[in-house]
Amino acid sequence: MSKSTLSSKHLLGIKHITKDDIDLIFDTADNFKQVINRPIKKVPSLRDVTIANLFFENSTRTRISFELAEKRLSADVVNFSASTSSVGKGETLLDTVNNILSMKVDMVVMRHPAPGAHVFLANHIEANIINAGDGTHEHPTQALLDAYSIRERFGKLKGKKVAIIGDILHSRVALSNIFCLKKMGAKVTVCGPPTLIPKYIQDLNVRVSYNIRETLEWCDVANVLRIQLERQDIKYIPSLREYSLNFGVNLELLEQLKKEIIIMHPGPMNRGVEISSDVADSDQAIILDQVENGVAVRMAVLYLLASNVSNES
Ligand code: CP
């Protein structure tokens, strides 16, 4: 019998969940994708559940996607942005969250610049916690929506060859994608300049390539990441222009391949740096499908965690 509950009461990272959990999230997301494509996009599943979206870092896609997912499940939603809060007056993370929870909040969706902030919080509060990105560590719902989008295209993930190209060192999307894709039986190559590939990568059972042509020739799917200049305190590459010349994905490169591959990007894109506009806007790119799928996948995660309040993490 297939399982109907997740193995954890939180979604702290893909590292902490199982293949069965991911299958359950995808099957549930299939149902919610049908719901959000109906004229009436709302279901009462999370009526009387209150969710706080706590964003201590900037976001466009993730914040709006979670808010829409919550509203389509009929949850009550409160939004918190660090830049307009009392965090600037010196309030700690735990005090901030405990004050919000004392207003009877059931679930917390949080983006925070500190890797591990969600694990810390999970040790101190009772509410369900969903990691919406913790520094350079994990971004589990992004990885789930990326993998879901590949599964939607190919019907399965097992055996599919996925290249993750760009700034792997500073990318929470890369780490969560690697955990998720490997759990689902996909093959992964990471590609970028040696300075932007972490030394521990070999331990994750992925191929490493420093050659964009070879990587694109190998893969079925290329997930292109931006250079995270805001997380770089030293220079890892000589210039963005040189990066673009050596690792940028452009139409000329794609036209030389023997097969058509799928292009993904988690956003935000830096057009003309890691990806050219003609590729980003081409039929091969499923970038906006990823965003659409994000709402259904996040509805699935919220719904499953809300019905899993009694499970230990
Ligand atoms: N993909 C992603 O996390 O985008 P945002 O930073 O806009 O949320």
PDB file of C-alpha atoms and ligand atoms in Angstrom:
ATOM      1  CA  MET A   1       0.000   0.000   0.000  1.00  0.00           C
ATOM      2  CA  SER A   2       1.408   3.441  -0.859  1.00  0.00           C
ATOM      3  CA  LYS A   3       2.032   5.706   2.119  1.00  0.00           C
ATOM      4  CA  SER A   4      -0.137   8.721   2.864  1.00  0.00           C
ATOM      5  CA  THR A   5       1.976  10.691   5.354  1.00  0.00           C
ATOM      6  CA  LEU A   6       5.448  12.207   5.300  1.00  0.00           C
ATOM      7  CA  SER A   7       8.174  10.794   7.547  1.00  0.00           C
ATOM      8  CA  SER A   8       8.825  14.212   9.121  1.00  0.00           C
ATOM      9  CA  LYS A   9       6.725  17.005  10.644  1.00  0.00           C
ATOM     10  CA  HIS A  10       9.077  19.595   9.045  1.00  0.00           C
ATOM     11  CA  LEU A  11      10.655  20.114   5.636  1.00  0.00           C
ATOM     12  CA  LEU A  12      14.110  21.253   6.711  1.00  0.00           C
ATOM     13  CA  GLY A  13      15.969  19.897   3.698  1.00  0.00           C
ATOM     14  CA  ILE A  14      15.838  17.174   1.036  1.00  0.00           C
ATOM     15  CA  LYS A  15      18.621  15.421   2.949  1.00  0.00           C
ATOM     16  CA  HIS A  16      16.117  14.681   5.746  1.00  0.00           C
ATOM     17  CA  ILE A  17      13.325  13.134   3.618  1.00  0.00           C
ATOM     18  CA  THR A  18      13.003   9.813   1.770  1.00  0.00           C
ATOM     19  CA  LYS A  19      12.273   8.745  -1.798  1.00  0.00           C
ATOM     20  CA  ASP A  20       8.817   7.646  -0.602  1.00  0.00           C
ATOM     21  CA  ASP A  21       8.233  11.144   0.812  1.00  0.00           C
ATOM     22  CA  ILE A  22       9.186  12.681  -2.551  1.00  0.00           C
ATOM     23  CA  ASP A  23       6.904  10.275  -4.468  1.00  0.00           C
ATOM     24  CA  LEU A  24       4.048  11.178  -2.101  1.00  0.00           C
ATOM     25  CA  ILE A  25       4.681  14.928  -2.588  1.00  0.00           C
ATOM     26  CA  PHE A  26       4.695  14.481  -6.389  1.00  0.00           C
ATOM     27  CA  ASP A  27       1.491  12.395  -6.430  1.00  0.00           C
ATOM     28  CA  THR A  28      -0.226  14.959  -4.197  1.00  0.00           C
ATOM     29  CA  ALA A  29       1.071  17.810  -6.387  1.00  0.00           C
ATOM     30  CA  ASP A  30      -0.469  16.086  -9.445  1.00  0.00           C
ATOM     31  CA  ASN A  31      -3.884  16.478  -7.784  1.00  0.00           C
ATOM     32  CA  PHE A  32      -3.270  20.095  -6.774  1.00  0.00           C
ATOM     33  CA  LYS A  33      -2.062  20.954 -10.283  1.00  0.00           C
ATOM     34  CA  GLN A  34      -5.496  19.918 -11.546  1.00  0.00           C
ATOM     35  CA  VAL A  35      -7.118  22.081  -8.844  1.00  0.00           C
ATOM     36  CA  ILE A  36      -5.182  25.254  -9.741  1.00  0.00           C
ATOM     37  CA  ASN A  37      -6.068  24.836 -13.408  1.00  0.00           C
ATOM     38  CA  ARG A  38      -9.799  24.787 -12.662  1.00  0.00           C
ATOM     39  CA  PRO A  39     -11.937  27.971 -12.840  1.00  0.00           C
ATOM     40  CA  ILE A  40     -12.327  27.746  -9.035  1.00  0.00           C
ATOM     41  CA  LYS A  41      -8.752  27.306  -7.841  1.00  0.00           C
ATOM     42  CA  LYS A  42      -9.431  27.037  -4.119  1.00  0.00           C
ATOM     43  CA  VAL A  43      -9.980  24.027  -1.838  1.00  0.00           C
ATOM     44  CA  PRO A  44     -10.814  24.129   1.903  1.00  0.00           C
ATOM     45  CA  SER A  45      -8.012  21.730   2.950  1.00  0.00           C
ATOM     46  CA  LEU A  46      -6.207  24.150   5.310  1.00  0.00           C
ATOM     47  CA  ARG A  47      -9.190  26.127   6.606  1.00  0.00           C
ATOM     48  CA  ASP A  48      -8.452  27.333  10.189  1.00  0.00           C
ATOM     49  CA  VAL A  49      -4.696  26.712   9.728  1.00  0.00           C
ATOM     50  CA  THR A  50      -2.576  29.856  10.150  1.00  0.00           C
ATOM     51  CA  ILE A  51       0.753  30.085   8.323  1.00  0.00           C
ATOM     52  CA  ALA A  52       3.477  32.712   8.785  1.00  0.00           C
ATOM     53  CA  ASN A  53       5.823  33.408   5.878  1.00  0.00           C
ATOM     54  CA  LEU A  54       9.023  34.747   7.447  1.00  0.00           C
ATOM     55  CA  PHE A  55      11.467  36.148   4.905  1.00  0.00           C
ATOM     56  CA  PHE A  56      14.799  37.325   6.296  1.00  0.00           C
ATOM     57  CA  GLU A  57      16.211  37.447   2.720  1.00  0.00           C
ATOM     58  CA  ASN A  58      14.816  38.833  -0.539  1.00  0.00           C
ATOM     59  CA  SER A  59      12.551  36.647  -2.687  1.00  0.00           C
ATOM     60  CA  THR A  60      10.136  37.025  -5.574  1.00  0.00           C
ATOM     61  CA  ARG A  61       9.143  33.521  -6.735  1.00  0.00           C
ATOM     62  CA  THR A  62       9.318  31.545  -3.477  1.00  0.00           C
ATOM     63  CA  ARG A  63       7.463  34.112  -1.347  1.00  0.00           C
ATOM     64  CA  ILE A  64       4.634  34.654  -3.850  1.00  0.00           C
ATOM     65  CA  SER A  65       4.418  30.943  -4.660  1.00  0.00           C
ATOM     66  CA  PHE A  66       4.043  29.965  -0.984  1.00  0.00           C
ATOM     67  CA  GLU A  67       1.477  32.702  -0.390  1.00  0.00           C
ATOM     68  CA  LEU A  68      -0.591  31.607  -3.392  1.00  0.00           C
ATOM     69  CA  ALA A  69      -0.297  27.935  -2.382  1.00  0.00           C
ATOM     70  CA  GLU A  70      -1.487  28.765   1.148  1.00  0.00           C
ATOM     71  CA  LYS A  71      -4.397  30.887  -0.068  1.00  0.00           C
ATOM     72  CA  ARG A  72      -5.490  28.228  -2.557  1.00  0.00           C
ATOM     73  CA  LEU A  73      -5.633  25.790   0.367  1.00  0.00           C
ATOM     74  CA  SER A  74      -7.781  28.356   2.307  1.00  0.00           C
ATOM     75  CA  ALA A  75      -5.172  28.905   5.049  1.00  0.00           C
ATOM     76  CA  ASP A  76      -4.933  32.185   6.970  1.00  0.00           C
ATOM     77  CA  VAL A  77      -1.667  33.851   5.955  1.00  0.00           C
ATOM     78  CA  VAL A  78       0.607  36.416   7.613  1.00  0.00           C
ATOM     79  CA  ASN A  79       3.705  37.772   5.886  1.00  0.00           C
ATOM     80  CA  PHE A  80       6.839  39.006   7.623  1.00  0.00           C
ATOM     81  CA  SER A  81       9.738  40.721   5.927  1.00  0.00           C
ATOM     82  CA  ALA A  82      12.905  41.299   7.989  1.00  0.00           C
ATOM     83  CA  SER A  83      13.578  44.644   6.313  1.00  0.00           C
ATOM     84  CA  THR A  84      10.347  46.167   7.732  1.00  0.00           C
ATOM     85  CA  SER A  85      10.412  44.343  11.092  1.00  0.00           C
ATOM     86  CA  SER A  86      11.961  44.860  14.526  1.00  0.00           C
ATOM     87  CA  VAL A  87      14.908  42.573  13.632  1.00  0.00           C
ATOM     88  CA  GLY A  88      16.869  45.740  12.849  1.00  0.00           C
ATOM     89  CA  LYS A  89      16.352  46.796  16.518  1.00  0.00           C
ATOM     90  CA  GLY A  90      18.302  43.733  17.694  1.00  0.00           C
ATOM     91  CA  GLU A  91      15.550  41.130  18.273  1.00  0.00           C
ATOM     92  CA  THR A  92      16.809  37.516  17.997  1.00  0.00           C
ATOM     93  CA  LEU A  93      15.416  34.954  15.547  1.00  0.00           C
ATOM     94  CA  LEU A  94      13.917  32.905  18.390  1.00  0.00           C
ATOM     95  CA  ASP A  95      12.271  35.925  20.049  1.00  0.00           C
ATOM     96  CA  THR A  96      10.890  37.055  16.678  1.00  0.00           C
ATOM     97  CA  VAL A  97       9.446  33.623  15.894  1.00  0.00           C
ATOM     98  CA  ASN A  98       8.090  33.037  19.425  1.00  0.00           C
ATOM     99  CA  ASN A  99       6.288  36.393  19.326  1.00  0.00           C
ATOM    100  CA  ILE A 100       4.680  35.464  16.018  1.00  0.00           C
ATOM    101  CA  LEU A 101       3.789  31.950  17.234  1.00  0.00           C
ATOM    102  CA  SER A 102       2.126  33.351  20.390  1.00  0.00           C
ATOM    103  CA  MET A 103      -0.469  34.799  18.006  1.00  0.00           C
ATOM    104  CA  LYS A 104      -1.544  31.168  17.346  1.00  0.00           C
ATOM    105  CA  VAL A 105       0.407  30.394  14.177  1.00  0.00           C
ATOM    106  CA  ASP A 106       0.481  26.713  13.164  1.00  0.00           C
ATOM    107  CA  MET A 107       3.134  26.602  10.431  1.00  0.00           C
ATOM    108  CA  VAL A 108       6.227  28.624   9.622  1.00  0.00           C
ATOM    109  CA  VAL A 109       7.696  29.058   6.133  1.00  0.00           C
ATOM    110  CA  MET A 110      11.098  30.695   6.527  1.00  0.00           C
ATOM    111  CA  ARG A 111      13.909  31.982   4.337  1.00  0.00           C
ATOM    112  CA  HIS A 112      17.026  32.893   6.316  1.00  0.00           C
ATOM    113  CA  PRO A 113      20.627  33.718   5.333  1.00  0.00           C
ATOM    114  CA  ALA A 114      22.112  31.421   8.016  1.00  0.00           C
ATOM    115  CA  PRO A 115      22.612  27.764   6.990  1.00  0.00           C
ATOM    116  CA  GLY A 116      20.937  25.577   9.629  1.00  0.00           C
ATOM    117  CA  ALA A 117      18.617  28.312  10.972  1.00  0.00           C
ATOM    118  CA  HIS A 118      15.632  25.986  10.426  1.00  0.00           C
ATOM    119  CA  VAL A 119      17.208  23.075  12.297  1.00  0.00           C
ATOM    120  CA  PHE A 120      17.884  25.444  15.205  1.00  0.00           C
ATOM    121  CA  LEU A 121      14.267  26.606  15.140  1.00  0.00           C
ATOM    122  CA  ALA A 122      12.920  23.051  14.949  1.00  0.00           C
ATOM    123  CA  ASN A 123      14.669  22.316  18.252  1.00  0.00           C
ATOM    124  CA  HIS A 124      12.854  25.186  19.957  1.00  0.00           C
ATOM    125  CA  ILE A 125       9.296  25.449  18.592  1.00  0.00           C
ATOM    126  CA  GLU A 126       6.326  23.123  18.054  1.00  0.00           C
ATOM    127  CA  ALA A 127       4.976  24.524  14.751  1.00  0.00           C
ATOM    128  CA  ASN A 128       5.712  22.791  11.420  1.00  0.00           C
ATOM    129  CA  ILE A 129       8.669  24.456   9.699  1.00  0.00           C
ATOM    130  CA  ILE A 130       9.311  24.641   5.954  1.00  0.00           C
ATOM    131  CA  ASN A 131      12.709  25.760   4.719  1.00  0.00           C
ATOM    132  CA  ALA A 132      12.287  28.319   1.915  1.00  0.00           C
ATOM    133  CA  GLY A 133      16.075  28.640   1.581  1.00  0.00           C
ATOM    134  CA  ASP A 134      18.821  28.797   4.244  1.00  0.00           C
ATOM    135  CA  GLY A 135      21.897  30.642   3.008  1.00  0.00           C
ATOM    136  CA  THR A 136      24.111  28.457   0.811  1.00  0.00           C
ATOM    137  CA  HIS A 137      22.693  25.248   2.327  1.00  0.00           C
ATOM    138  CA  GLU A 138      19.300  23.953   1.066  1.00  0.00           C
ATOM    139  CA  HIS A 139      16.216  25.126  -0.842  1.00  0.00           C
ATOM    140  CA  PRO A 140      14.082  21.975  -0.677  1.00  0.00           C
ATOM    141  CA  THR A 141      10.882  23.176  -2.351  1.00  0.00           C
ATOM    142  CA  GLN A 142      12.908  24.517  -5.303  1.00  0.00           C
ATOM    143  CA  ALA A 143      14.507  21.084  -5.752  1.00  0.00           C
ATOM    144  CA  LEU A 144      11.107  19.402  -5.488  1.00  0.00           C
ATOM    145  CA  LEU A 145       9.549  21.646  -8.129  1.00  0.00           C
ATOM    146  CA  ASP A 146      12.600  21.218 -10.377  1.00  0.00           C
ATOM    147  CA  ALA A 147      12.459  17.419 -10.103  1.00  0.00           C
ATOM    148  CA  TYR A 148       8.666  17.465 -10.512  1.00  0.00           C
ATOM    149  CA  SER A 149       9.069  19.481 -13.737  1.00  0.00           C
ATOM    150  CA  ILE A 150      11.588  16.953 -15.113  1.00  0.00           C
ATOM    151  CA  ARG A 151       9.261  14.070 -14.154  1.00  0.00           C
ATOM    152  CA  GLU A 152       6.397  15.875 -15.900  1.00  0.00           C
ATOM    153  CA  ARG A 153       8.465  16.207 -19.104  1.00  0.00           C
ATOM    154  CA  PHE A 154       9.916  12.691 -19.217  1.00  0.00           C
ATOM    155  CA  GLY A 155       7.400  10.685 -17.156  1.00  0.00           C
ATOM    156  CA  LYS A 156      10.177   9.588 -14.759  1.00  0.00           C
ATOM    157  CA  LEU A 157      13.411  10.719 -13.132  1.00  0.00           C
ATOM    158  CA  LYS A 158      15.213   7.382 -12.914  1.00  0.00           C
ATOM    159  CA  GLY A 159      18.123   7.263 -15.367  1.00  0.00           C
ATOM    160  CA  LYS A 160      17.670  10.851 -16.586  1.00  0.00           C
ATOM    161  CA  LYS A 161      20.896  12.832 -16.976  1.00  0.00           C
ATOM    162  CA  VAL A 162      20.742  16.244 -15.313  1.00  0.00           C
ATOM    163  CA  ALA A 163      23.523  18.822 -15.527  1.00  0.00           C
ATOM    164  CA  ILE A 164      23.675  21.585 -12.912  1.00  0.00           C
ATOM    165  CA  ILE A 165      25.736  24.410 -14.393  1.00  0.00           C
ATOM    166  CA  GLY A 166      27.137  27.478 -12.657  1.00  0.00           C
ATOM    167  CA  ASP A 167      28.012  28.640  -9.165  1.00  0.00           C
ATOM    168  CA  ILE A 168      27.661  25.308  -7.345  1.00  0.00           C
ATOM    169  CA  LEU A 169      29.727  26.519  -4.370  1.00  0.00           C
ATOM    170  CA  HIS A 170      27.234  29.168  -3.227  1.00  0.00           C
ATOM    171  CA  SER A 171      24.029  27.485  -4.430  1.00  0.00           C
ATOM    172  CA  ARG A 172      21.424  26.007  -2.067  1.00  0.00           C
ATOM    173  CA  VAL A 173      19.469  25.050  -5.203  1.00  0.00           C
ATOM    174  CA  ALA A 174      22.385  22.880  -6.387  1.00  0.00           C
ATOM    175  CA  LEU A 175      22.737  20.973  -3.102  1.00  0.00           C
ATOM    176  CA  SER A 176      18.991  20.322  -2.709  1.00  0.00           C
ATOM    177  CA  ASN A 177      18.744  19.317  -6.388  1.00  0.00           C
ATOM    178  CA  ILE A 178      21.626  16.859  -6.025  1.00  0.00           C
ATOM    179  CA  PHE A 179      20.022  15.240  -2.933  1.00  0.00           C
ATOM    180  CA  CYS A 180      16.614  15.060  -4.641  1.00  0.00           C
ATOM    181  CA  LEU A 181      17.769  13.823  -8.064  1.00  0.00           C
ATOM    182  CA  LYS A 182      20.072  11.167  -6.591  1.00  0.00           C
ATOM    183  CA  LYS A 183      17.284   9.879  -4.292  1.00  0.00           C
ATOM    184  CA  MET A 184      15.037   9.582  -7.370  1.00  0.00           C
ATOM    185  CA  GLY A 185      17.623   7.653  -9.410  1.00  0.00           C
ATOM    186  CA  ALA A 186      18.732  10.411 -11.809  1.00  0.00           C
ATOM    187  CA  LYS A 187      22.361  10.917 -12.869  1.00  0.00           C
ATOM    188  CA  VAL A 188      23.917  14.287 -12.048  1.00  0.00           C
ATOM    189  CA  THR A 189      26.861  16.238 -13.449  1.00  0.00           C
ATOM    190  CA  VAL A 190      27.915  19.561 -11.960  1.00  0.00           C
ATOM    191  CA  CYS A 191      29.721  21.950 -14.310  1.00  0.00           C
ATOM    192  CA  GLY A 192      31.416  25.271 -13.665  1.00  0.00           C
ATOM    193  CA  PRO A 193      34.788  26.894 -13.074  1.00  0.00           C
ATOM    194  CA  PRO A 194      36.926  24.868 -10.580  1.00  0.00           C
ATOM    195  CA  THR A 195      36.755  27.754  -8.081  1.00  0.00           C
ATOM    196  CA  LEU A 196      32.936  27.497  -7.975  1.00  0.00           C
ATOM    197  CA  ILE A 197      32.766  23.707  -7.449  1.00  0.00           C
ATOM    198  CA  PRO A 198      33.082  22.734  -3.752  1.00  0.00           C
ATOM    199  CA  LYS A 199      35.716  20.136  -2.787  1.00  0.00           C
ATOM    200  CA  TYR A 200      33.129  17.950  -0.973  1.00  0.00           C
ATOM    201  CA  ILE A 201      31.161  17.424  -4.210  1.00  0.00           C
ATOM    202  CA  GLN A 202      32.854  14.065  -4.960  1.00  0.00           C
ATOM    203  CA  ASP A 203      31.283  12.644  -1.767  1.00  0.00           C
ATOM    204  CA  LEU A 204      27.802  13.262  -3.246  1.00  0.00           C
ATOM    205  CA  ASN A 205      28.297  10.732  -6.053  1.00  0.00           C
ATOM    206  CA  VAL A 206      28.013  13.208  -8.928  1.00  0.00           C
ATOM    207  CA  ARG A 207      30.156  13.713 -12.057  1.00  0.00           C
ATOM    208  CA  VAL A 208      32.204  16.891 -12.227  1.00  0.00           C
ATOM    209  CA  SER A 209      32.981  18.649 -15.514  1.00  0.00           C
ATOM    210  CA  TYR A 210      34.727  21.906 -16.310  1.00  0.00           C
ATOM    211  CA  ASN A 211      33.670  21.729 -19.968  1.00  0.00           C
ATOM    212  CA  ILE A 212      30.295  23.197 -20.937  1.00  0.00           C
ATOM    213  CA  ARG A 213      30.204  21.550 -24.405  1.00  0.00           C
ATOM    214  CA  GLU A 214      30.904  18.081 -23.023  1.00  0.00           C
ATOM    215  CA  THR A 215      28.315  18.610 -20.281  1.00  0.00           C
ATOM    216  CA  LEU A 216      25.579  19.739 -22.652  1.00  0.00           C
ATOM    217  CA  GLU A 217      26.358  16.823 -24.983  1.00  0.00           C
ATOM    218  CA  TRP A 218      25.981  14.406 -22.006  1.00  0.00           C
ATOM    219  CA  CYS A 219      22.743  15.665 -20.435  1.00  0.00           C
ATOM    220  CA  ASP A 220      18.986  15.417 -21.052  1.00  0.00           C
ATOM    221  CA  VAL A 221      18.359  18.475 -18.866  1.00  0.00           C
ATOM    222  CA  ALA A 222      20.545  21.494 -18.080  1.00  0.00           C
ATOM    223  CA  ASN A 223      19.643  23.388 -14.904  1.00  0.00           C
ATOM    224  CA  VAL A 224      21.466  26.707 -15.253  1.00  0.00           C
ATOM    225  CA  LEU A 225      22.329  28.682 -12.098  1.00  0.00           C
ATOM    226  CA  ARG A 226      23.357  32.288 -11.712  1.00  0.00           C
ATOM    227  CA  ILE A 227      26.619  33.529 -10.225  1.00  0.00           C
ATOM    228  CA  GLN A 228      25.760  34.563  -6.642  1.00  0.00           C
ATOM    229  CA  LEU A 229      27.908  37.686  -6.398  1.00  0.00           C
ATOM    230  CA  GLU A 230      26.112  38.741  -3.193  1.00  0.00           C
ATOM    231  CA  ARG A 231      27.540  35.678  -1.381  1.00  0.00           C
ATOM    232  CA  GLN A 232      31.115  36.096  -2.686  1.00  0.00           C
ATOM    233  CA  ASP A 233      33.532  37.930  -0.425  1.00  0.00           C
ATOM    234  CA  ILE A 234      36.502  37.266  -2.751  1.00  0.00           C
ATOM    235  CA  LYS A 235      36.822  37.031  -6.539  1.00  0.00           C
ATOM    236  CA  TYR A 236      36.152  33.464  -7.779  1.00  0.00           C
ATOM    237  CA  ILE A 237      36.135  34.344 -11.494  1.00  0.00           C
ATOM    238  CA  PRO A 238      38.090  36.994 -13.431  1.00  0.00           C
ATOM    239  CA  SER A 239      34.929  38.680 -14.771  1.00  0.00           C
ATOM    240  CA  LEU A 240      31.296  37.962 -15.659  1.00  0.00           C
ATOM    241  CA  ARG A 241      32.213  38.419 -19.327  1.00  0.00           C
ATOM    242  CA  GLU A 242      34.827  35.666 -19.121  1.00  0.00           C
ATOM    243  CA  TYR A 243      32.390  33.429 -17.214  1.00  0.00           C
ATOM    244  CA  SER A 244      29.778  33.973 -19.907  1.00  0.00           C
ATOM    245  CA  LEU A 245      32.247  33.124 -22.684  1.00  0.00           C
ATOM    246  CA  ASN A 246      33.316  29.860 -20.989  1.00  0.00           C
ATOM    247  CA  PHE A 247      30.170  28.669 -19.192  1.00  0.00           C
ATOM    248  CA  GLY A 248      27.227  30.694 -20.525  1.00  0.00           C
ATOM    249  CA  VAL A 249      24.486  28.623 -22.210  1.00  0.00           C
ATOM    250  CA  ASN A 250      23.636  30.147 -25.594  1.00  0.00           C
ATOM    251  CA  LEU A 251      21.763  29.097 -28.736  1.00  0.00           C
ATOM    252  CA  GLU A 252      24.955  28.502 -30.735  1.00  0.00           C
ATOM    253  CA  LEU A 253      26.020  25.838 -28.207  1.00  0.00           C
ATOM    254  CA  LEU A 254      22.587  24.180 -28.179  1.00  0.00           C
ATOM    255  CA  GLU A 255      22.390  24.066 -31.994  1.00  0.00           C
ATOM    256  CA  GLN A 256      25.654  22.074 -32.128  1.00  0.00           C
ATOM    257  CA  LEU A 257      24.210  19.247 -29.966  1.00  0.00           C
ATOM    258  CA  LYS A 258      23.028  15.979 -31.495  1.00  0.00           C
ATOM    259  CA  LYS A 259      19.772  16.038 -29.489  1.00  0.00           C
ATOM    260  CA  GLU A 260      17.412  18.640 -28.051  1.00  0.00           C
ATOM    261  CA  ILE A 261      17.805  19.114 -24.322  1.00  0.00           C
ATOM    262  CA  ILE A 262      15.548  20.773 -21.742  1.00  0.00           C
ATOM    263  CA  ILE A 263      16.741  24.044 -20.204  1.00  0.00           C
ATOM    264  CA  MET A 264      15.832  24.966 -16.632  1.00  0.00           C
ATOM    265  CA  HIS A 265      16.661  27.920 -14.393  1.00  0.00           C
ATOM    266  CA  PRO A 266      15.428  28.486 -10.823  1.00  0.00           C
ATOM    267  CA  GLY A 267      15.548  32.289 -11.238  1.00  0.00           C
ATOM    268  CA  PRO A 268      16.367  35.040 -10.838  1.00  0.00           C
ATOM    269  CA  MET A 269      18.134  34.961 -14.235  1.00  0.00           C
ATOM    270  CA  ASN A 270      20.997  37.196 -15.259  1.00  0.00           C
ATOM    271  CA  ARG A 271      20.308  37.264 -18.994  1.00  0.00           C
ATOM    272  CA  GLY A 272      23.480  37.498 -21.042  1.00  0.00           C
ATOM    273  CA  VAL A 273      25.632  36.033 -18.240  1.00  0.00           C
ATOM    274  CA  GLU A 274      24.785  32.377 -17.435  1.00  0.00           C
ATOM    275  CA  ILE A 275      22.001  32.152 -20.057  1.00  0.00           C
ATOM    276  CA  SER A 276      21.328  34.071 -23.264  1.00  0.00           C
ATOM    277  CA  SER A 277      17.899  35.562 -23.888  1.00  0.00           C
ATOM    278  CA  ASP A 278      17.333  33.438 -27.006  1.00  0.00           C
ATOM    279  CA  VAL A 279      17.783  30.280 -24.879  1.00  0.00           C
ATOM    280  CA  ALA A 280      15.752  31.568 -21.904  1.00  0.00           C
ATOM    281  CA  ASP A 281      12.840  32.413 -24.214  1.00  0.00           C
ATOM    282  CA  SER A 282      13.128  29.309 -26.439  1.00  0.00           C
ATOM    283  CA  ASP A 283      10.747  26.335 -26.605  1.00  0.00           C
ATOM    284  CA  GLN A 284      13.473  24.216 -24.996  1.00  0.00           C
ATOM    285  CA  ALA A 285      13.244  26.284 -21.788  1.00  0.00           C
ATOM    286  CA  ILE A 286      10.704  25.197 -19.156  1.00  0.00           C
ATOM    287  CA  ILE A 287      11.523  28.035 -16.764  1.00  0.00           C
ATOM    288  CA  LEU A 288       7.950  29.314 -16.407  1.00  0.00           C
ATOM    289  CA  ASP A 289       6.622  25.725 -16.148  1.00  0.00           C
ATOM    290  CA  GLN A 290       8.902  25.368 -13.125  1.00  0.00           C
ATOM    291  CA  VAL A 291       7.296  28.447 -11.572  1.00  0.00           C
ATOM    292  CA  GLU A 292       3.777  27.158 -12.306  1.00  0.00           C
ATOM    293  CA  ASN A 293       4.622  23.751 -10.833  1.00  0.00           C
ATOM    294  CA  GLY A 294       6.045  25.456  -7.735  1.00  0.00           C
ATOM    295  CA  VAL A 295       2.559  26.395  -6.542  1.00  0.00           C
ATOM    296  CA  ALA A 296       1.221  22.820  -6.854  1.00  0.00           C
ATOM    297  CA  VAL A 297       4.327  21.324  -5.222  1.00  0.00           C
ATOM    298  CA  ARG A 298       4.178  23.796  -2.325  1.00  0.00           C
ATOM    299  CA  MET A 299       0.440  23.122  -1.877  1.00  0.00           C
ATOM    300  CA  ALA A 300       1.349  19.428  -1.595  1.00  0.00           C
ATOM    301  CA  VAL A 301       4.087  20.072   0.980  1.00  0.00           C
ATOM    302  CA  LEU A 302       1.863  22.355   3.081  1.00  0.00           C
ATOM    303  CA  TYR A 303      -1.086  19.957   2.920  1.00  0.00           C
ATOM    304  CA  LEU A 304       0.980  16.878   3.835  1.00  0.00           C
ATOM    305  CA  LEU A 305       2.821  18.595   6.696  1.00  0.00           C
ATOM    306  CA  ALA A 306      -0.397  20.040   8.111  1.00  0.00           C
ATOM    307  CA  SER A 307      -1.885  16.543   8.266  1.00  0.00           C
ATOM    308  CA  ASN A 308       1.297  15.270   9.909  1.00  0.00           C
ATOM    309  CA  VAL A 309       1.383  17.363  13.091  1.00  0.00           C
ATOM    310  CA  SER A 310       1.887  14.415  15.437  1.00  0.00           C
ATOM    311  CA  ASN A 311       4.955  12.909  13.661  1.00  0.00           C
ATOM    312  CA  GLU A 312       8.395  13.556  15.141  1.00  0.00           C
ATOM    313  CA  SER A 313      11.020  15.119  12.862  1.00  0.00           C
TER     314      SER A 313
HETATM  315  N1   CP B   1      14.144  30.452  -7.098  1.00  0.00           N
HETATM  316  C1   CP B   1      14.062  31.309  -6.078  1.00  0.00           C
HETATM  317  O1   CP B   1      14.289  30.938  -4.917  1.00  0.00           O
HETATM  318  O2   CP B   1      13.723  32.583  -6.409  1.00  0.00           O
HETATM  319  P1   CP B   1      13.431  33.745  -5.378  1.00  0.00           P
HETATM  320  O3   CP B   1      14.754  34.091  -4.705  1.00  0.00           O
HETATM  321  O4   CP B   1      12.890  34.887  -6.180  1.00  0.00           O
HETATM  322  O5   CP B   1      12.465  33.244  -4.366  1.00  0.00           O
END
